[in-house]
């Protein structure tokens, strides 16, 4: 299947700092990528849709000024958690759909575990 | 609001038996259906996708789709301890999004 990578796989930071997470599609182009967050023993929560060349669209309740998304190329989307706080500690996962329609399937990156001290 | 419902489990199945995971969805217009496996602390891994009514087999896995009943299932034959994980059912949503169920925890008993 398609391969999606994320970097870093884990990060520990101090409260108040910003953290950037990269998501790359390695063997296909992705005009759209999705960012999810998952707290321990809870289900995936979609945070936002990253759109190449345009602004990201955020799900209800997700602060766009706190979670900055940049989709600068057809293979790279970045999520920056600004002024991180302990409550932002979570498992962040990106995914990208392949083409063509209607057989879109989404492949997930390995995830980034963020711990904010 | 499109929804996907799954029993949270845990579902305990003896090693070597057939594990049966079930899922229902609310939007009759859904076209694409997916099963993902998620090990603890890992990201979801795509196992199967199905678009047409009936069965689709891939190795020990069989996905079954019944659009009239809005029902999707996943059968795992010859269950192994390594199959112990959370299984997420998903259907296509708007704008390329995927709507996930909350997942069913499967425990294969050695």
mmCIF file of C-alpha atoms in Angstrom:
data_model
loop_
_atom_site.group_PDB
_atom_site.id
_atom_site.type_symbol
_atom_site.label_atom_id
_atom_site.label_comp_id
_atom_site.label_asym_id
_atom_site.label_seq_id
_atom_site.Cartn_x
_atom_site.Cartn_y
_atom_site.Cartn_z
ATOM 1 C CA UNK A 1 0.000 0.000 0.000
ATOM 2 C CA UNK A 2 0.868 3.669 -0.129
ATOM 3 C CA UNK A 3 3.396 4.971 2.371
ATOM 4 C CA UNK A 4 2.969 7.987 4.597
ATOM 5 C CA UNK A 5 5.737 9.067 6.937
ATOM 6 C CA UNK A 6 5.762 11.380 9.926
ATOM 7 C CA UNK A 7 8.544 13.145 11.722
ATOM 8 C CA UNK A 8 9.341 13.143 14.536
ATOM 9 C CA UNK A 9 7.931 9.915 15.919
ATOM 10 C CA UNK A 10 7.979 11.385 19.400
ATOM 11 C CA UNK A 11 8.760 14.740 20.972
ATOM 12 C CA UNK A 12 8.974 16.092 24.493
ATOM 13 C CA UNK A 13 8.822 19.839 24.984
ATOM 14 C CA UNK A 14 8.355 22.430 27.676
ATOM 15 C CA UNK A 15 5.074 24.214 28.157
ATOM 16 C CA UNK A 16 4.845 27.351 26.013
ATOM 17 C CA UNK A 17 7.050 26.151 23.183
ATOM 18 C CA UNK A 18 5.944 25.341 19.643
ATOM 19 C CA UNK A 19 6.319 21.964 17.999
ATOM 20 C CA UNK A 20 6.249 21.192 14.280
ATOM 21 C CA UNK A 21 5.194 17.789 12.975
ATOM 22 C CA UNK A 22 5.783 16.787 9.353
ATOM 23 C CA UNK A 23 3.678 14.434 7.280
ATOM 24 C CA UNK A 24 4.954 13.182 3.932
ATOM 25 C CA UNK A 25 3.447 11.002 1.247
ATOM 26 C CA UNK A 26 6.408 8.992 -0.031
ATOM 27 C CA UNK A 27 5.189 7.331 -3.208
ATOM 28 C CA UNK A 28 2.166 9.338 -4.263
ATOM 29 C CA UNK A 29 0.984 12.924 -4.431
ATOM 30 C CA UNK A 30 -1.597 14.088 -1.935
ATOM 31 C CA UNK A 31 -3.524 17.287 -2.548
ATOM 32 C CA UNK A 32 -5.366 16.571 0.677
ATOM 33 C CA UNK A 33 -4.078 15.293 3.983
ATOM 34 C CA UNK A 34 -5.858 14.880 7.278
ATOM 35 C CA UNK A 35 -4.662 15.473 10.813
ATOM 36 C CA UNK A 36 -6.048 13.459 13.715
ATOM 37 C CA UNK A 37 -5.472 13.452 17.431
ATOM 38 C CA UNK A 38 -5.950 10.474 19.704
ATOM 39 C CA UNK A 39 -5.895 10.498 23.489
ATOM 40 C CA UNK A 40 -5.152 7.244 25.359
ATOM 41 C CA UNK A 41 -7.904 4.646 25.030
ATOM 42 C CA UNK A 42 -10.044 7.028 22.993
ATOM 43 C CA UNK A 43 -11.056 7.060 19.362
ATOM 44 C CA UNK A 44 -9.467 9.066 16.564
ATOM 45 C CA UNK A 45 -10.569 12.676 16.397
ATOM 46 C CA UNK A 46 -10.271 14.513 13.102
ATOM 47 C CA UNK A 47 -8.726 17.916 13.695
ATOM 48 C CA UNK A 48 -8.406 19.426 10.236
ATOM 49 C CA UNK A 49 -8.095 18.894 6.518
ATOM 50 C CA UNK A 50 -4.891 20.124 4.946
ATOM 51 C CA UNK A 51 -5.293 21.361 1.375
ATOM 52 C CA UNK A 52 -2.337 21.855 -0.937
ATOM 53 C CA UNK A 53 -2.109 25.457 -2.042
ATOM 54 C CA UNK A 54 -4.977 26.718 0.093
ATOM 55 C CA UNK A 55 -6.039 27.159 3.680
ATOM 56 C CA UNK A 56 -6.730 24.224 5.904
ATOM 57 C CA UNK A 57 -10.268 23.556 7.053
ATOM 58 C CA UNK A 58 -10.694 22.874 10.743
ATOM 59 C CA UNK A 59 -13.260 20.753 12.532
ATOM 60 C CA UNK A 60 -15.561 22.374 15.010
ATOM 61 C CA UNK A 61 -13.864 23.124 18.300
ATOM 62 C CA UNK A 62 -10.312 22.994 16.953
ATOM 63 C CA UNK A 63 -8.420 26.284 17.330
ATOM 64 C CA UNK A 64 -6.887 27.216 13.999
ATOM 65 C CA UNK A 65 -4.504 29.716 15.605
ATOM 66 C CA UNK A 66 -3.154 27.064 17.940
ATOM 67 C CA UNK A 67 -2.806 24.265 15.394
ATOM 68 C CA UNK A 68 -1.201 25.802 12.330
ATOM 69 C CA UNK A 69 -1.301 23.710 9.183
ATOM 70 C CA UNK A 70 0.772 24.296 6.073
ATOM 71 C CA UNK A 71 0.469 22.146 2.964
ATOM 72 C CA UNK A 72 3.324 23.557 0.924
ATOM 73 C CA UNK A 73 3.705 20.812 -1.636
ATOM 74 C CA UNK A 74 1.927 17.755 -3.001
ATOM 75 C CA UNK A 75 3.885 15.505 -0.657
ATOM 76 C CA UNK A 76 4.265 17.514 2.545
ATOM 77 C CA UNK A 77 1.927 18.866 5.188
ATOM 78 C CA UNK A 78 3.041 20.275 8.530
ATOM 79 C CA UNK A 79 1.163 20.720 11.779
ATOM 80 C CA UNK A 80 2.575 23.222 14.266
ATOM 81 C CA UNK A 81 1.268 23.128 17.801
ATOM 82 C CA UNK A 82 1.865 26.657 19.044
ATOM 83 C CA UNK A 83 2.396 27.514 22.705
ATOM 84 C CA UNK A 84 1.909 23.908 23.679
ATOM 85 C CA UNK A 85 0.475 23.045 27.068
ATOM 86 C CA UNK A 86 0.245 19.730 28.929
ATOM 87 C CA UNK A 87 -3.332 19.228 27.738
ATOM 88 C CA UNK A 88 -1.997 19.151 24.162
ATOM 89 C CA UNK A 89 -0.070 15.981 24.985
ATOM 90 C CA UNK A 90 -1.490 13.373 22.645
ATOM 91 C CA UNK A 91 -0.835 11.081 19.701
ATOM 92 C CA UNK A 92 -1.010 13.065 16.453
ATOM 93 C CA UNK A 93 -1.556 11.110 13.264
ATOM 94 C CA UNK A 94 -1.791 12.247 9.659
ATOM 95 C CA UNK A 95 -3.382 10.429 6.770
ATOM 96 C CA UNK A 96 -3.609 10.882 3.040
ATOM 97 C CA UNK A 97 -6.121 9.518 0.538
ATOM 98 C CA UNK A 98 -4.936 7.878 -2.638
ATOM 99 C CA UNK A 99 -6.625 8.215 -6.022
ATOM 100 C CA UNK A 100 -8.497 7.668 -8.237
ATOM 101 C CA UNK A 101 -12.069 8.075 -7.175
ATOM 102 C CA UNK A 102 -14.219 6.318 -6.100
ATOM 103 C CA UNK A 103 -11.678 3.925 -4.687
ATOM 104 C CA UNK A 104 -10.099 6.419 -2.324
ATOM 105 C CA UNK A 105 -8.479 4.795 0.598
ATOM 106 C CA UNK A 106 -6.634 6.561 3.339
ATOM 107 C CA UNK A 107 -3.230 5.552 4.575
ATOM 108 C CA UNK A 108 -1.990 6.681 7.934
ATOM 109 C CA UNK A 109 1.408 7.852 9.004
ATOM 110 C CA UNK A 110 3.004 6.136 11.994
ATOM 111 C CA UNK A 111 1.999 8.974 14.315
ATOM 112 C CA UNK A 112 3.833 11.456 16.531
ATOM 113 C CA UNK A 113 3.586 11.199 20.275
ATOM 114 C CA UNK A 114 3.758 14.653 21.844
ATOM 115 C CA UNK A 115 4.447 15.106 25.528
ATOM 116 C CA UNK A 116 4.312 18.624 26.930
ATOM 117 C CA UNK A 117 5.912 19.049 30.334
ATOM 118 C CA UNK B 1 -24.547 13.666 10.919
ATOM 119 C CA UNK B 2 -23.086 10.507 9.444
ATOM 120 C CA UNK B 3 -22.334 7.879 12.044
ATOM 121 C CA UNK B 4 -20.610 4.538 12.262
ATOM 122 C CA UNK B 5 -21.491 2.256 15.150
ATOM 123 C CA UNK B 6 -19.402 -0.569 16.552
ATOM 124 C CA UNK B 7 -19.551 -2.602 19.720
ATOM 125 C CA UNK B 8 -16.592 -1.493 21.825
ATOM 126 C CA UNK B 9 -15.944 -4.989 23.169
ATOM 127 C CA UNK B 10 -13.709 -6.489 24.278
ATOM 128 C CA UNK B 11 -14.479 -9.448 22.077
ATOM 129 C CA UNK B 12 -12.632 -12.542 23.271
ATOM 130 C CA UNK B 13 -12.075 -15.352 20.769
ATOM 131 C CA UNK B 14 -10.061 -18.568 21.246
ATOM 132 C CA UNK B 15 -6.988 -18.981 19.104
ATOM 133 C CA UNK B 16 -7.829 -20.752 15.850
ATOM 134 C CA UNK B 17 -11.499 -19.753 15.897
ATOM 135 C CA UNK B 18 -13.269 -17.245 13.672
ATOM 136 C CA UNK B 19 -13.528 -13.690 14.962
ATOM 137 C CA UNK B 20 -16.551 -11.760 13.720
ATOM 138 C CA UNK B 21 -16.593 -7.973 13.935
ATOM 139 C CA UNK B 22 -19.661 -5.970 13.055
ATOM 140 C CA UNK B 23 -20.444 -2.398 12.111
ATOM 141 C CA UNK B 24 -23.490 -0.389 11.050
ATOM 142 C CA UNK B 25 -23.568 2.986 9.331
ATOM 143 C CA UNK B 26 -26.205 5.675 9.121
ATOM 144 C CA UNK B 27 -25.822 7.151 5.629
ATOM 145 C CA UNK B 28 -27.498 4.990 3.015
ATOM 146 C CA UNK B 29 -25.535 6.856 0.340
ATOM 147 C CA UNK B 30 -22.138 5.672 1.605
ATOM 148 C CA UNK B 31 -20.081 4.063 -1.148
ATOM 149 C CA UNK B 32 -16.768 2.982 0.341
ATOM 150 C CA UNK B 33 -16.168 0.907 3.439
ATOM 151 C CA UNK B 34 -12.933 0.204 5.256
ATOM 152 C CA UNK B 35 -11.553 -1.881 8.067
ATOM 153 C CA UNK B 36 -8.467 -0.685 9.908
ATOM 154 C CA UNK B 37 -6.480 -2.462 12.607
ATOM 155 C CA UNK B 38 -4.840 -0.442 15.368
ATOM 156 C CA UNK B 39 -2.386 -1.906 17.837
ATOM 157 C CA UNK B 40 -1.978 -0.110 21.136
ATOM 158 C CA UNK B 41 0.262 2.932 20.721
ATOM 159 C CA UNK B 42 0.365 2.607 16.937
ATOM 160 C CA UNK B 43 -1.480 4.291 14.098
ATOM 161 C CA UNK B 44 -4.296 2.554 12.177
ATOM 162 C CA UNK B 45 -3.349 0.140 9.417
ATOM 163 C CA UNK B 46 -5.678 -0.508 6.480
ATOM 164 C CA UNK B 47 -6.728 -4.163 6.291
ATOM 165 C CA UNK B 48 -9.569 -4.256 3.820
ATOM 166 C CA UNK B 49 -11.782 -2.037 1.727
ATOM 167 C CA UNK B 50 -15.019 -3.024 0.053
ATOM 168 C CA UNK B 51 -17.375 -1.212 -2.291
ATOM 169 C CA UNK B 52 -19.814 -3.824 -3.572
ATOM 170 C CA UNK B 53 -22.432 -5.891 -1.825
ATOM 171 C CA UNK B 54 -21.250 -9.354 -0.902
ATOM 172 C CA UNK B 55 -17.985 -10.779 0.337
ATOM 173 C CA UNK B 56 -14.394 -9.832 -0.320
ATOM 174 C CA UNK B 57 -11.665 -12.190 0.807
ATOM 175 C CA UNK B 58 -7.989 -11.465 1.404
ATOM 176 C CA UNK B 59 -6.045 -14.216 3.116
ATOM 177 C CA UNK B 60 -7.565 -14.902 6.522
ATOM 178 C CA UNK B 61 -9.763 -11.801 6.297
ATOM 179 C CA UNK B 62 -13.215 -11.549 4.734
ATOM 180 C CA UNK B 63 -15.169 -8.311 4.557
ATOM 181 C CA UNK B 64 -18.918 -8.540 4.077
ATOM 182 C CA UNK B 65 -21.123 -5.681 2.937
ATOM 183 C CA UNK B 66 -24.905 -5.493 2.979
ATOM 184 C CA UNK B 67 -26.004 -2.062 1.793
ATOM 185 C CA UNK B 68 -29.705 -2.809 2.230
ATOM 186 C CA UNK B 69 -29.121 -3.419 5.931
ATOM 187 C CA UNK B 70 -26.338 -0.784 6.159
ATOM 188 C CA UNK B 71 -24.116 -3.391 7.700
ATOM 189 C CA UNK B 72 -20.426 -4.214 7.284
ATOM 190 C CA UNK B 73 -18.575 -7.044 8.935
ATOM 191 C CA UNK B 74 -15.058 -8.421 9.114
ATOM 192 C CA UNK B 75 -14.339 -12.109 9.631
ATOM 193 C CA UNK B 76 -10.898 -13.259 10.730
ATOM 194 C CA UNK B 77 -10.331 -16.969 10.222
ATOM 195 C CA UNK B 78 -7.823 -19.024 12.205
ATOM 196 C CA UNK B 79 -7.429 -16.210 14.722
ATOM 197 C CA UNK B 80 -3.923 -15.666 16.045
ATOM 198 C CA UNK B 81 -2.750 -13.872 19.209
ATOM 199 C CA UNK B 82 -1.182 -11.280 16.882
ATOM 200 C CA UNK B 83 -4.688 -10.376 15.714
ATOM 201 C CA UNK B 84 -5.401 -8.913 19.148
ATOM 202 C CA UNK B 85 -5.962 -5.214 18.467
ATOM 203 C CA UNK B 86 -8.662 -2.603 18.045
ATOM 204 C CA UNK B 87 -10.508 -2.837 14.733
ATOM 205 C CA UNK B 88 -11.919 0.354 13.283
ATOM 206 C CA UNK B 89 -14.773 0.346 10.808
ATOM 207 C CA UNK B 90 -14.938 3.386 8.520
ATOM 208 C CA UNK B 91 -17.057 4.727 5.683
ATOM 209 C CA UNK B 92 -16.450 7.514 3.218
ATOM 210 C CA UNK B 93 -17.745 10.932 4.136
ATOM 211 C CA UNK B 94 -17.846 14.281 2.380
ATOM 212 C CA UNK B 95 -14.733 15.976 0.989
ATOM 213 C CA UNK B 96 -12.622 12.809 1.011
ATOM 214 C CA UNK B 97 -13.078 12.469 4.758
ATOM 215 C CA UNK B 98 -13.509 9.111 6.394
ATOM 216 C CA UNK B 99 -15.983 8.583 9.217
ATOM 217 C CA UNK B 100 -14.640 6.188 11.830
ATOM 218 C CA UNK B 101 -16.415 4.074 14.366
ATOM 219 C CA UNK B 102 -15.020 4.028 17.885
ATOM 220 C CA UNK B 103 -13.526 0.601 17.322
ATOM 221 C CA UNK B 104 -13.929 -2.901 18.699
ATOM 222 C CA UNK B 105 -11.217 -4.355 20.918
ATOM 223 C CA UNK B 106 -10.440 -7.924 19.937
ATOM 224 C CA UNK B 107 -8.607 -10.279 22.267
ATOM 225 C CA UNK B 108 -7.445 -13.649 20.947
ATOM 226 C CA UNK B 109 -7.054 -16.133 23.777
ATOM 227 C CA UNK B 110 -3.991 -18.418 23.432
#
